[in-house]
Coordinates of C-alpha atoms in Angstrom, one line a residue:
M181 CA 12.7 21.8 -3.8
R182 CA 14.2 19.1 -6.0
P183 CA 13.4 15.6 -4.7
I184 CA 16.0 12.9 -4.0
L185 CA 15.6 10.6 -7.0
M186 CA 15.9 6.9 -6.1
K187 CA 16.5 4.9 -9.2
G188 CA 16.2 1.2 -8.7
H189 CA 13.4 -0.1 -11.0
E190 CA 13.0 -0.4 -14.8
R191 CA 9.2 -0.9 -14.6
P192 CA 6.3 0.8 -12.9
L193 CA 6.2 0.7 -9.1
T194 CA 3.4 -1.4 -7.4
F195 CA 3.9 -1.1 -3.7
L196 CA 5.9 0.5 -0.9
K197 CA 6.4 -0.7 2.6
Y198 CA 8.3 0.8 5.6
N199 CA 9.8 -1.4 8.3
R200 CA 8.5 -0.8 11.8
E201 CA 11.3 1.6 12.8
G202 CA 10.8 3.6 9.7
D203 CA 14.5 3.6 8.7
L204 CA 14.0 1.2 5.7
L205 CA 11.7 1.5 2.7
V206 CA 11.0 -1.5 0.5
S207 CA 9.7 -0.9 -3.0
C208 CA 8.0 -3.4 -5.3
A209 CA 7.6 -3.1 -9.1
K210 CA 6.7 -4.9 -12.3
D211 CA 10.4 -5.5 -13.0
H212 CA 10.5 -8.5 -10.7
N213 CA 13.1 -7.1 -8.2
P214 CA 12.0 -5.7 -4.8
T215 CA 14.5 -3.1 -3.6
V216 CA 15.4 -1.8 -0.1
W217 CA 16.4 1.8 0.6
F218 CA 17.5 4.0 3.5
A219 CA 14.3 6.0 4.2
D220 CA 16.1 9.2 5.3
N221 CA 18.5 9.8 2.4
G222 CA 17.3 7.5 -0.3
E223 CA 20.5 5.4 -0.4
R224 CA 19.9 2.1 -2.2
L225 CA 20.9 -0.8 0.0
G226 CA 20.1 -3.8 -2.2
T227 CA 17.8 -5.8 -4.5
Y228 CA 16.1 -9.1 -3.8
R229 CA 16.5 -11.2 -7.0
G230 CA 14.6 -14.4 -7.6
H231 CA 11.0 -13.6 -8.8
N232 CA 10.1 -14.1 -12.5
G233 CA 7.0 -11.9 -12.5
A234 CA 5.7 -8.6 -11.3
V235 CA 5.9 -8.2 -7.5
W236 CA 2.6 -6.9 -6.3
C237 CA 3.0 -6.6 -2.5
C238 CA 5.4 -7.1 0.4
D239 CA 5.7 -6.9 4.2
V240 CA 8.5 -6.7 6.7
S241 CA 8.6 -8.5 10.0
R242 CA 8.5 -6.4 13.2
D243 CA 12.2 -7.1 13.9
S244 CA 13.2 -6.2 10.3
M245 CA 14.8 -9.6 9.8
L246 CA 12.3 -11.1 7.3
L247 CA 10.8 -9.8 4.0
I248 CA 7.9 -11.5 2.4
T249 CA 6.9 -10.8 -1.3
A250 CA 3.9 -11.8 -3.5
S251 CA 4.4 -12.1 -7.2
A252 CA 2.6 -12.8 -10.5
D253 CA 5.0 -15.7 -11.0
Q254 CA 2.7 -17.7 -8.7
S255 CA 5.0 -17.6 -5.7
V256 CA 5.5 -15.9 -2.4
K257 CA 9.1 -15.7 -1.1
L258 CA 10.7 -15.2 2.3
W259 CA 14.0 -13.2 2.3
N260 CA 16.6 -12.3 4.8
V261 CA 16.3 -8.5 4.8
Q262 CA 20.0 -7.8 5.6
T263 CA 21.7 -10.3 3.3
G264 CA 19.1 -10.6 0.5
A265 CA 19.2 -14.4 0.8
Q266 CA 16.1 -16.3 -0.4
L267 CA 14.9 -18.4 2.6
Y268 CA 11.8 -20.1 1.3
T269 CA 9.3 -20.1 -1.6
F270 CA 5.6 -20.8 -1.2
S271 CA 4.3 -22.1 -4.6
F272 CA 0.7 -21.6 -5.8
N273 CA -1.4 -22.4 -8.9
S274 CA -2.2 -18.8 -9.6
P275 CA -0.6 -15.3 -9.2
A276 CA -0.1 -14.2 -5.6
R277 CA -1.6 -10.7 -5.0
S278 CA -1.0 -9.6 -1.4
V279 CA 0.8 -10.6 1.8
D280 CA 0.6 -9.5 5.4
F281 CA 2.5 -10.7 8.5
S282 CA 0.4 -11.2 11.7
V283 CA 1.3 -9.5 14.9
G284 CA 4.2 -11.5 16.2
D285 CA 5.2 -12.7 12.7
K286 CA 4.2 -16.3 13.4
L287 CA 1.6 -16.3 10.5
A288 CA 1.3 -14.7 7.1
V289 CA -2.0 -14.2 5.2
I290 CA -1.6 -14.5 1.4
T291 CA -4.2 -13.9 -1.4
T292 CA -4.1 -15.5 -4.8
D293 CA -5.9 -14.5 -8.0
P294 CA -8.5 -16.5 -9.9
F295 CA -6.7 -18.1 -12.8
M296 CA -7.4 -20.8 -15.4
G297 CA -10.4 -22.2 -13.5
V298 CA -8.8 -21.7 -10.1
T299 CA -10.8 -19.5 -7.8
S300 CA -9.3 -16.7 -5.7
A301 CA -8.2 -17.7 -2.3
I302 CA -6.9 -16.5 1.1
N303 CA -4.1 -18.7 2.5
V304 CA -2.7 -18.6 6.0
K305 CA 0.9 -19.9 6.3
S306 CA 2.8 -20.6 9.5
I307 CA 6.2 -18.8 9.6
A308 CA 8.9 -20.9 11.3
D309 CA 11.5 -19.4 13.6
D310 CA 14.2 -21.4 11.8
P311 CA 13.9 -21.1 7.9
S312 CA 15.3 -24.6 7.5
Q313 CA 12.2 -25.9 9.2
Q314 CA 9.7 -23.9 7.1
S315 CA 6.8 -25.8 5.7
G316 CA 4.6 -24.9 2.7
E317 CA 1.4 -26.3 4.1
S318 CA -1.5 -23.9 4.7
V319 CA -2.9 -23.5 8.2
L320 CA -6.1 -22.2 6.7
T321 CA -7.4 -21.8 3.1
I322 CA -10.5 -19.8 2.3
T323 CA -11.9 -20.0 -1.2
G324 CA -14.9 -18.6 -3.0
P325 CA -14.9 -14.7 -3.0
T326 CA -15.9 -13.5 -6.5
G327 CA -13.1 -11.9 -8.5
R328 CA -9.6 -10.9 -7.4
I329 CA -8.9 -10.2 -3.7
N330 CA -6.7 -7.1 -3.9
R331 CA -5.8 -6.9 -0.2
A332 CA -6.1 -9.0 3.0
V333 CA -4.8 -8.0 6.4
W334 CA -5.0 -9.2 9.9
G335 CA -7.6 -7.9 12.4
P336 CA -7.2 -7.2 16.1
L337 CA -5.1 -9.9 18.0
N338 CA -4.9 -11.9 14.8
K339 CA -8.4 -13.2 15.5
T340 CA -9.8 -12.1 12.1
I341 CA -8.8 -11.5 8.5
I342 CA -10.1 -8.5 6.6
S343 CA -10.3 -8.8 2.8
A344 CA -11.5 -6.6 -0.1
G345 CA -11.2 -6.7 -3.9
E346 CA -12.9 -6.7 -7.3
D347 CA -16.5 -7.4 -6.1
S348 CA -16.5 -4.2 -4.0
V349 CA -17.3 -6.2 -0.8
I350 CA -15.3 -6.0 2.4
R351 CA -15.3 -9.2 4.4
I352 CA -14.2 -10.2 7.9
W353 CA -13.3 -13.8 8.4
D354 CA -12.5 -15.9 11.5
S355 CA -8.8 -16.6 11.2
E356 CA -9.1 -20.0 12.9
T357 CA -12.2 -21.5 11.2
G358 CA -12.4 -19.5 8.0
K359 CA -16.0 -18.7 8.8
L360 CA -17.4 -15.4 7.3
L361 CA -18.3 -13.2 10.2
K362 CA -19.3 -9.9 8.6
E363 CA -19.5 -8.3 5.1
S364 CA -20.2 -4.8 3.9
T365 CA -23.6 -4.1 2.4
P366 CA -24.4 -2.3 -0.9
E367 CA -26.2 0.5 1.0
V368 CA -23.0 1.7 2.8
G369 CA -20.2 -0.1 1.0
H370 CA -18.3 0.7 -2.2
K371 CA -20.0 0.6 -5.6
K372 CA -17.0 -0.4 -7.6
Q373 CA -13.8 -2.4 -7.2
I374 CA -11.8 -1.8 -4.0
T375 CA -8.2 -1.2 -4.9
S376 CA -6.5 -0.6 -1.6
L377 CA -6.9 -1.2 2.1
T378 CA -4.7 0.0 5.0
K379 CA -5.1 -0.2 8.8
S380 CA -4.6 2.6 11.4
A381 CA -1.5 2.5 13.6
D382 CA -3.5 1.1 16.5
G383 CA -5.5 -1.3 14.4
S384 CA -8.9 0.0 15.6
H385 CA -10.0 1.2 12.1
F386 CA -9.0 0.8 8.5
L387 CA -9.3 2.8 5.3
T388 CA -10.4 1.5 1.8
G389 CA -10.1 3.1 -1.6
S390 CA -12.2 2.3 -4.6
L391 CA -12.7 3.0 -8.3
D392 CA -16.1 4.6 -7.3
K393 CA -14.2 7.8 -6.5
S394 CA -14.4 7.5 -2.8
A395 CA -12.5 6.2 0.3
K396 CA -14.2 4.9 3.4
L397 CA -13.1 4.6 7.0
W398 CA -14.4 1.5 8.9
D399 CA -14.4 0.1 12.4
T400 CA -12.1 -3.0 12.4
R401 CA -14.3 -5.0 14.8
T402 CA -17.8 -4.1 13.8
L403 CA -17.3 -3.1 10.2
T404 CA -19.3 0.0 10.9
L405 CA -18.8 2.8 8.4
I406 CA -17.2 5.8 10.2
K407 CA -16.4 8.3 7.4
T408 CA -16.6 8.7 3.6
Y409 CA -14.1 10.8 1.6
A410 CA -15.4 11.8 -1.8
T411 CA -13.1 12.8 -4.6
E412 CA -13.3 13.6 -8.4
R413 CA -11.3 10.6 -9.6
P414 CA -11.0 6.9 -9.0
V415 CA -9.0 6.1 -5.9
N416 CA -6.1 3.6 -6.4
A417 CA -4.3 4.1 -3.1
V418 CA -4.9 5.3 0.5
A419 CA -2.8 6.0 3.6
M420 CA -3.3 7.3 7.1
S421 CA -1.0 9.4 9.2
P422 CA 0.0 7.7 12.5
L423 CA 0.4 11.1 14.2
L424 CA -2.2 13.4 12.7
D425 CA -5.9 13.0 11.8
H426 CA -5.0 13.0 8.1
V427 CA -5.8 10.6 5.3
V428 CA -4.2 10.6 1.9
L429 CA -6.0 9.5 -1.3
G430 CA -4.2 8.9 -4.6
G431 CA -5.7 7.9 -7.9
G432 CA -6.6 8.9 -11.5
Q433 CA -7.0 7.0 -14.7
D434 CA -4.7 6.3 -17.6
A435 CA -4.8 8.7 -20.5
S436 CA -6.4 6.1 -22.6
S437 CA -9.3 5.8 -20.1
V438 CA -10.0 9.5 -19.7
T439 CA -12.9 10.9 -21.7
T440 CA -13.6 14.5 -22.6
T441 CA -16.8 14.3 -20.7
D442 CA -15.0 13.3 -17.4
H443 CA -11.7 15.0 -17.7
R444 CA -11.3 15.4 -13.9
A445 CA -10.7 11.7 -13.6
G446 CA -7.5 12.2 -15.5
K447 CA -6.0 14.5 -12.8
F448 CA -3.1 12.8 -11.0
E449 CA -2.5 14.2 -7.5
A450 CA -2.5 12.9 -3.9
K451 CA -5.2 14.6 -1.9
F452 CA -4.9 15.1 1.9
Y453 CA -8.1 15.1 4.0
N454 CA -8.9 15.8 7.6
K455 CA -9.9 12.4 8.9
V456 CA -12.6 13.7 11.2
L457 CA -14.0 16.6 9.2
Q458 CA -13.6 14.9 5.8
E459 CA -12.4 18.2 4.4
E460 CA -9.6 18.4 1.8
I461 CA -6.6 20.2 3.3
G462 CA -3.9 20.0 0.7
G463 CA -2.5 18.1 -2.3
V464 CA 0.6 17.0 -4.2
K465 CA 0.5 18.2 -7.9
G466 CA 2.7 18.1 -10.9
H467 CA 2.8 14.5 -12.0
F468 CA 1.2 13.0 -15.1
G469 CA -0.1 9.5 -14.4
P470 CA -2.2 7.5 -11.9
I471 CA -1.0 7.2 -8.4
N472 CA -0.4 3.5 -7.6
A473 CA 0.3 3.3 -3.9
L474 CA 0.8 5.3 -0.7
A475 CA 2.6 4.6 2.5
F476 CA 3.3 6.8 5.6
N477 CA 6.5 6.2 7.6
P478 CA 5.5 4.6 10.9
D479 CA 7.0 7.5 12.8
G480 CA 4.6 9.8 11.0
K481 CA 7.2 12.0 9.6
R482 CA 7.7 10.5 6.2
L483 CA 5.1 9.7 3.5
A484 CA 5.9 7.6 0.4
L485 CA 3.7 7.6 -2.7
H486 CA 3.8 5.8 -6.1
I487 CA 2.8 7.8 -9.2
D488 CA 2.5 6.7 -12.8
D489 CA 3.9 9.6 -14.8
H490 CA 4.9 8.0 -18.0
L491 CA 3.5 10.8 -20.1
S492 CA 5.9 13.5 -19.1
G493 CA 9.0 12.0 -17.5
N494 CA 9.6 15.2 -15.4
A495 CA 9.6 15.3 -11.6
G496 CA 6.9 17.9 -11.5
T497 CA 6.3 20.3 -8.6
I498 CA 5.1 19.8 -5.0
R499 CA 2.6 22.3 -3.7
W500 CA 0.5 22.7 -0.6
P501 CA -2.2 25.2 -1.5
I502 CA -3.1 26.1 2.1
F503 CA 0.4 26.8 3.2
V504 CA 1.7 30.3 2.3
G505 CA 5.3 31.2 2.6
M506 CA 6.5 27.7 3.3
M507 CA 10.3 27.3 3.1
W508 CA 11.7 24.1 1.6
C509 CA 15.2 23.0 2.5
A510 CA 17.3 21.3 -0.2
N511 CA 19.5 19.6 2.3
V512 CA 18.1 16.5 4.1
E513 CA 18.8 16.2 7.8
M514 CA 18.3 13.1 9.9
G515 CA 14.9 13.2 11.6
S516 CA 13.4 15.8 9.2
T517 CA 9.9 15.2 8.0
S518 CA 9.5 13.7 4.6
F519 CA 7.4 12.0 1.9
S520 CA 8.2 10.2 -1.3
S521 CA 6.7 9.9 -4.8
G522 CA 7.4 7.2 -7.4
G523 CA 6.7 6.9 -11.0
E524 CA 6.0 4.9 -14.1
D525 CA 9.6 5.5 -15.0
G526 CA 10.8 3.4 -12.1
Y527 CA 11.8 6.3 -9.8
V528 CA 11.0 6.7 -6.1
R529 CA 11.2 10.4 -5.2
L530 CA 12.0 11.3 -1.6
H531 CA 10.7 14.6 -0.2
H532 CA 10.8 16.2 3.2
F533 CA 8.0 18.1 4.9
D534 CA 8.4 21.5 6.6
P535 CA 7.9 21.1 10.3
D536 CA 4.9 23.5 10.1
Y537 CA 3.0 20.6 8.5
F538 CA 2.7 19.0 12.0
S539 CA 1.3 22.1 13.6
I540 CA -1.4 22.7 11.0
K541 CA -4.8 23.9 12.4
I542 CA -8.1 23.3 10.7

């Protein structure tokens, strides 16, 4: 099956985000311009122009009216999703790394990097109903975690904030006082930098990926370790299916970082695991380059993944080793199952699953 190639970026992709309904996909890249697409057929709807640096992260409000983006140009911007109008700019003294709307979209948590003597920080901003009344003042600022905070998301009922980053420690903060409530220990936590963090659809647990070649499943309230998924390569991206007990891990290292003694780390494929049994059940092969990010469609039928494949430039092949005789359809129909892959060349590739994927038995 030939994928639908979605060309909208001139630089490597950094992040993908679906809206709540799953009909829109927003892609972020190092070319400064977030882009929005139809998630079913890959039609490009528009580009949000205004950033002057790499865009690392984004989020879409629950009503699909607001887009928030974090950039290396030391700013976070609010946009009108439909018109592309820039509504407000939050300015910082260091690059902005991640953003996440609270449930209800009344607040946004923003992380900023350590830079020129400025420490990393977690900032909570109030989001006004009327953009003309928007304020840049922080409701809460938490400083001090060592190294870059790669991801921060809201906990249950917006009562807590969960953060993770370079120091390999997961922390849970009180979102009103900024008090540190819990943090992972070296005995059960990651051994190297945490690169990614994603919550389950119901918010009861979350998944982290690390350069220590593992991903871990955690309880959102207690920070109890639930499962560990081991792989042969550094994990740069993680995702969880909202319908099935499946987790997806993506990773690999740049060719310049791969040694002859550890050639397995240079393999670039997305690995699918059974969430409960921790067993690998399939994979996406054929690309040359590290996977940057993963995102399932909220309806569970579409999966988007970012892959650095600057070495080859070809689209590669998609294979599910455990499925024999699977038939792929070249024509895309509304409601069909799908996933996407994106590359160092700036492409997002949209693929569609066979319905048999959703009846897989382990």
